[in-house]
XYZ file of N, CA and C in Angstrom:
351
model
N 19.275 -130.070 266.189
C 19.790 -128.731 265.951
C 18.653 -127.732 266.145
N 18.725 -127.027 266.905
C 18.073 -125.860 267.313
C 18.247 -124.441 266.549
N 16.414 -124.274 265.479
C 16.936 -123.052 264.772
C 16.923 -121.227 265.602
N 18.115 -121.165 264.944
C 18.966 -119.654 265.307
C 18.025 -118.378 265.328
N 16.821 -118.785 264.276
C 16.624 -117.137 264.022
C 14.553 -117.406 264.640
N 14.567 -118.527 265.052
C 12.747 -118.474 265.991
C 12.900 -117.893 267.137
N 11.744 -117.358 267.507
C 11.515 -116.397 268.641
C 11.769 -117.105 269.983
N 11.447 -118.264 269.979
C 11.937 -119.069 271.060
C 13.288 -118.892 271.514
N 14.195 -119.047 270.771
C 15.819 -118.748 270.766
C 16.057 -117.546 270.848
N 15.733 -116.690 270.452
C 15.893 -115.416 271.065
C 15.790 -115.285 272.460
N 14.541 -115.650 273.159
C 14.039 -115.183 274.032
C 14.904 -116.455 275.490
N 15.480 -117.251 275.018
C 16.527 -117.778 275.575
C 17.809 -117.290 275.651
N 18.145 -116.739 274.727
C 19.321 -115.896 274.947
C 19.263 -115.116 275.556
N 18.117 -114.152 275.371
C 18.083 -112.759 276.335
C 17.778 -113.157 277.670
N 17.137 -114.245 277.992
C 17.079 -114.632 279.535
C 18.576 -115.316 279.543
N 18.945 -115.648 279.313
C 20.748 -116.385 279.726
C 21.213 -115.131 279.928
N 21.184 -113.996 279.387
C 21.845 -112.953 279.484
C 21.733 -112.053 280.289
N 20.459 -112.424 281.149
C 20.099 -111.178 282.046
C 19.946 -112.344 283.582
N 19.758 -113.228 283.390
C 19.646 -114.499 284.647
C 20.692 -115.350 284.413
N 21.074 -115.101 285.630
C 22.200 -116.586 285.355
C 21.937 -117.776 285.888
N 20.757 -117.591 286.798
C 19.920 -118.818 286.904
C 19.602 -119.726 286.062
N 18.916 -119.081 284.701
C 18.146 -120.036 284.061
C 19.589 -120.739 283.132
N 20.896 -119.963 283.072
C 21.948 -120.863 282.349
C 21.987 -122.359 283.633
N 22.242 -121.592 284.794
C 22.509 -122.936 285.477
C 21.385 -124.072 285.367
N 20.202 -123.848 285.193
C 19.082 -125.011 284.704
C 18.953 -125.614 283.828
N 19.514 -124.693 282.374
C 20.000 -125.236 281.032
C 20.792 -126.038 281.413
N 21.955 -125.831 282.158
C 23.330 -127.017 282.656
C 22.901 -127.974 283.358
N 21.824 -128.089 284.481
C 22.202 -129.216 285.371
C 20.368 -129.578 285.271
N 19.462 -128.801 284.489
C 18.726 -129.693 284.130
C 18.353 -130.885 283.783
N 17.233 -131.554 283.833
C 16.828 -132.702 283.375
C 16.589 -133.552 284.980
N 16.350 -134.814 284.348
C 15.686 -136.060 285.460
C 17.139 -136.737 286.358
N 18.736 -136.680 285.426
C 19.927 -137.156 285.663
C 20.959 -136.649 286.235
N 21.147 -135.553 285.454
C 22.067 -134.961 285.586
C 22.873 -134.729 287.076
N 22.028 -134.463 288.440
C 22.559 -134.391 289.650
C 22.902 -135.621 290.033
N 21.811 -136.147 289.899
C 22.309 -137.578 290.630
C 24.301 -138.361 289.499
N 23.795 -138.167 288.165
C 25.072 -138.379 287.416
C 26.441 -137.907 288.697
N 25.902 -136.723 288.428
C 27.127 -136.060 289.165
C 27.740 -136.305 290.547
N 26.975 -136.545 291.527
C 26.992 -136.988 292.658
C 27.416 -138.615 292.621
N 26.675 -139.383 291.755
C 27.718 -140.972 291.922
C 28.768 -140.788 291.311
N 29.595 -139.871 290.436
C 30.585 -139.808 290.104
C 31.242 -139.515 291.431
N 31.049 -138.118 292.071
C 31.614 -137.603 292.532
C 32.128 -138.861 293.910
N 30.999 -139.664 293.979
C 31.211 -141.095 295.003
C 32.035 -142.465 294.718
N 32.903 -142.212 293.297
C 33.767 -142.866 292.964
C 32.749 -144.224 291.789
N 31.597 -144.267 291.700
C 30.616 -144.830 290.812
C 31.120 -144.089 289.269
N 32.290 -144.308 289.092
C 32.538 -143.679 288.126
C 33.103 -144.013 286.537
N 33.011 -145.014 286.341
C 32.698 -145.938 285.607
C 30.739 -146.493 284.848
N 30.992 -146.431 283.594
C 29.745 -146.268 282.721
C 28.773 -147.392 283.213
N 29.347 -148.641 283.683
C 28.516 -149.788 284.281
C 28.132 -149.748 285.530
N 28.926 -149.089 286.461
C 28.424 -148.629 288.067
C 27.637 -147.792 288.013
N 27.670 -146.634 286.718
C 26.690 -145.721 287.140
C 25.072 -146.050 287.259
N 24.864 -147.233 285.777
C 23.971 -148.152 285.418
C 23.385 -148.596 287.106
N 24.342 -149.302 287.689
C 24.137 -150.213 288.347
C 22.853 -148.858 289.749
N 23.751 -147.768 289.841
C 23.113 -147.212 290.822
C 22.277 -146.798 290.238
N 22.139 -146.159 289.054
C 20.466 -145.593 289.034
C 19.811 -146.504 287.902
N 19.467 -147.703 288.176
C 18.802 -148.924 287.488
C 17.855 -148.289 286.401
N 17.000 -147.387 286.567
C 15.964 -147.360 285.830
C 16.066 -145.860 284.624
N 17.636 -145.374 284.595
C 17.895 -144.900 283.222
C 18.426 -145.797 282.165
N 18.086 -145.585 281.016
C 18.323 -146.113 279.962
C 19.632 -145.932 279.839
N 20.174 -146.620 278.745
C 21.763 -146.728 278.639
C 21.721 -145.623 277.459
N 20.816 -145.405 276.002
C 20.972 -143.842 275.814
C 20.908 -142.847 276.300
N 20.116 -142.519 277.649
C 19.999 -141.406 278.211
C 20.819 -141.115 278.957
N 21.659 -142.319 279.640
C 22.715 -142.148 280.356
C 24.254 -141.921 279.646
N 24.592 -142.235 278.332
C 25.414 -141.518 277.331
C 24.985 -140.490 277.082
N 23.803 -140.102 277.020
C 23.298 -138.649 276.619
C 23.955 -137.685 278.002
N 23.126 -137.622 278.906
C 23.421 -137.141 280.102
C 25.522 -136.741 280.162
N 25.860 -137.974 280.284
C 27.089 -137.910 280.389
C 27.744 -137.178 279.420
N 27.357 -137.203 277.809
C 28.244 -136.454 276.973
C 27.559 -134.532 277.264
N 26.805 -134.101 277.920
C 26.210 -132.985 278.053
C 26.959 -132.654 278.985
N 27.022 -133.321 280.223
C 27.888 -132.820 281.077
C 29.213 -132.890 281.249
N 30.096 -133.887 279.766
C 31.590 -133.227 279.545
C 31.501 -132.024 278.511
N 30.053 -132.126 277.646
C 30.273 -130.886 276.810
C 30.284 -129.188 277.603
N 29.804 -129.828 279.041
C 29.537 -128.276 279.918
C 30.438 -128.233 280.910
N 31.527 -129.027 280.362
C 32.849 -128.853 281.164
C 32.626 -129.218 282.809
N 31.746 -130.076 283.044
C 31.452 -130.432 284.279
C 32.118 -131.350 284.653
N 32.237 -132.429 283.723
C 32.857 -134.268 284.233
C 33.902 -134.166 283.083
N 35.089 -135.312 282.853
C 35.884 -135.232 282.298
C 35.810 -137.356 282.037
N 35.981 -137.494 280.883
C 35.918 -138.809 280.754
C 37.366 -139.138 280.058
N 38.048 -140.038 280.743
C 39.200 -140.713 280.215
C 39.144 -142.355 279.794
N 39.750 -142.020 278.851
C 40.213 -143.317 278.612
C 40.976 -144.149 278.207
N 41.416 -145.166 278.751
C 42.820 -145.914 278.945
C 43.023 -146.825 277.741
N 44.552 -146.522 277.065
C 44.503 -147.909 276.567
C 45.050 -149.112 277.125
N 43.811 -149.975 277.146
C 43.971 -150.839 277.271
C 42.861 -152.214 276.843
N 43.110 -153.460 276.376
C 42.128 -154.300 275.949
C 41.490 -155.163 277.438
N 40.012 -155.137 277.384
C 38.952 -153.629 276.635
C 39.414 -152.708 277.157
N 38.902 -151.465 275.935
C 39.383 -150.049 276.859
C 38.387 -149.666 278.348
N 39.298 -148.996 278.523
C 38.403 -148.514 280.529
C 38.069 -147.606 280.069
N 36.886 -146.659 280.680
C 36.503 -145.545 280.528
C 35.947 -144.921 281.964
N 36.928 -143.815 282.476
C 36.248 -143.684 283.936
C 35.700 -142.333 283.550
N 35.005 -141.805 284.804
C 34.382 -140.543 284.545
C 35.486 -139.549 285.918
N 34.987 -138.451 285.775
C 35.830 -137.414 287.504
C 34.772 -136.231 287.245
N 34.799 -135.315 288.196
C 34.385 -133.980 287.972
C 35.544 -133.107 287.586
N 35.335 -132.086 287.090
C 36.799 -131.286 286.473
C 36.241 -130.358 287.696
N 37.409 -128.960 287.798
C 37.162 -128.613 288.870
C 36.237 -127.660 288.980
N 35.489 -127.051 287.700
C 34.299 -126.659 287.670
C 33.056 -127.407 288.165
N 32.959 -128.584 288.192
C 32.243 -129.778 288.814
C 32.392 -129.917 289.836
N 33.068 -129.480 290.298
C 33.563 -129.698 292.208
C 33.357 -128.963 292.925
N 33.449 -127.471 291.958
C 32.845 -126.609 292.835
C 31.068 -126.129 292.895
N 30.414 -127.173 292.054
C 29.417 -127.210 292.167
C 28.965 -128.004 293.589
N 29.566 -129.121 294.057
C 29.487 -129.974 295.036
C 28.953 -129.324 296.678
N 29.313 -128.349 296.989
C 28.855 -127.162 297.575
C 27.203 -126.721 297.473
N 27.326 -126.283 296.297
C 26.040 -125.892 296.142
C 24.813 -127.288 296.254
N 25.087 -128.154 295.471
C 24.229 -129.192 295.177
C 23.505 -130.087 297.015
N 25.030 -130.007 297.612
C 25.017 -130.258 299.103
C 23.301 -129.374 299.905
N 23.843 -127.996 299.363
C 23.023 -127.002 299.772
C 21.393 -127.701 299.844
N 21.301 -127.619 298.176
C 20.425 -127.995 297.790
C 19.679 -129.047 298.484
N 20.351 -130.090 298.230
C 19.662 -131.608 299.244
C 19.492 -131.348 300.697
N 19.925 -130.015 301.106
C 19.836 -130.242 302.622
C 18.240 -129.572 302.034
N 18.354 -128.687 301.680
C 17.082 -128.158 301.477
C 15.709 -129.066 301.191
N 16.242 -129.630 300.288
C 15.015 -130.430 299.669
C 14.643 -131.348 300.973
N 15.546 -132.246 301.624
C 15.247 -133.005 302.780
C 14.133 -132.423 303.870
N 14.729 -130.969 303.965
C 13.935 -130.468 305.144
C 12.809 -129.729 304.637
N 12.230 -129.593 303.177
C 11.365 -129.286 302.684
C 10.177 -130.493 303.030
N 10.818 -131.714 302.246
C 10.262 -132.974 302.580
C 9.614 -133.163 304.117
N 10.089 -132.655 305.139
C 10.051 -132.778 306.056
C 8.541 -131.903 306.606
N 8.895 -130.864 305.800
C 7.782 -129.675 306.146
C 6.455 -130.445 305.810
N 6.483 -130.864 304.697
C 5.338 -131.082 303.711
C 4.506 -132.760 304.683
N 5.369 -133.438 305.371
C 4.889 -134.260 305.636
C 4.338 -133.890 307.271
């Protein structure tokens, strides 16, 4: 829990409020989060496939990750009854229309990569 009334928090709010950049970094920040999104979006959408593709996150960080990005209305997790229960993941359509941008992005980064070498 993050306290309300330190200067730190202030000074996050007033940048969320004047950049809408730095909200989108709050959202899709961290080491996971894109890639999360992108093997979903590749049908890896299921809690053990996701494992499987990016081997070297932890299985808390990867519940972590995942419950951040249904709490930011990005992915949507269902689950079935049935014994055992299923649990798949999707993008909601706020998540989809990120797919665009993120595209952007990797073209970028590729041909950045490219520069640098």
């Amino acid at each position: 829990m993050r306290k309300t009334n330190s200067t730190n928090f202030s000074n996050e709010t007033e940048l969320e409020a004047i950049c809408p950049m730095h909200n989108v970094m709050r959202v899709l920040g961290g080491r996971w989060k894109i890639a999360v999104m992108y093997f979903i979006h590749q049908n890896h959408n299921r809690f053990s496939l996701l494992q499987k593709k990016m081997p070297f996150i932890t299985t808390k960080m990867l519940s972590q990750q995942l419950k951040e990005l249904e709490n930011d209305n990005l992915i949507i997790r269902k689950i079935y009854a049935e014994m055992p229960p299923r649990v798949e993941y999707s993008l909601t359509e706020t998540g989809q229309t990120l797919l665009p941008v993120l595209e952007d992005l990797y073209n970028w980064g590729e041909n950045h990569i490219k520069i640098k070498n």
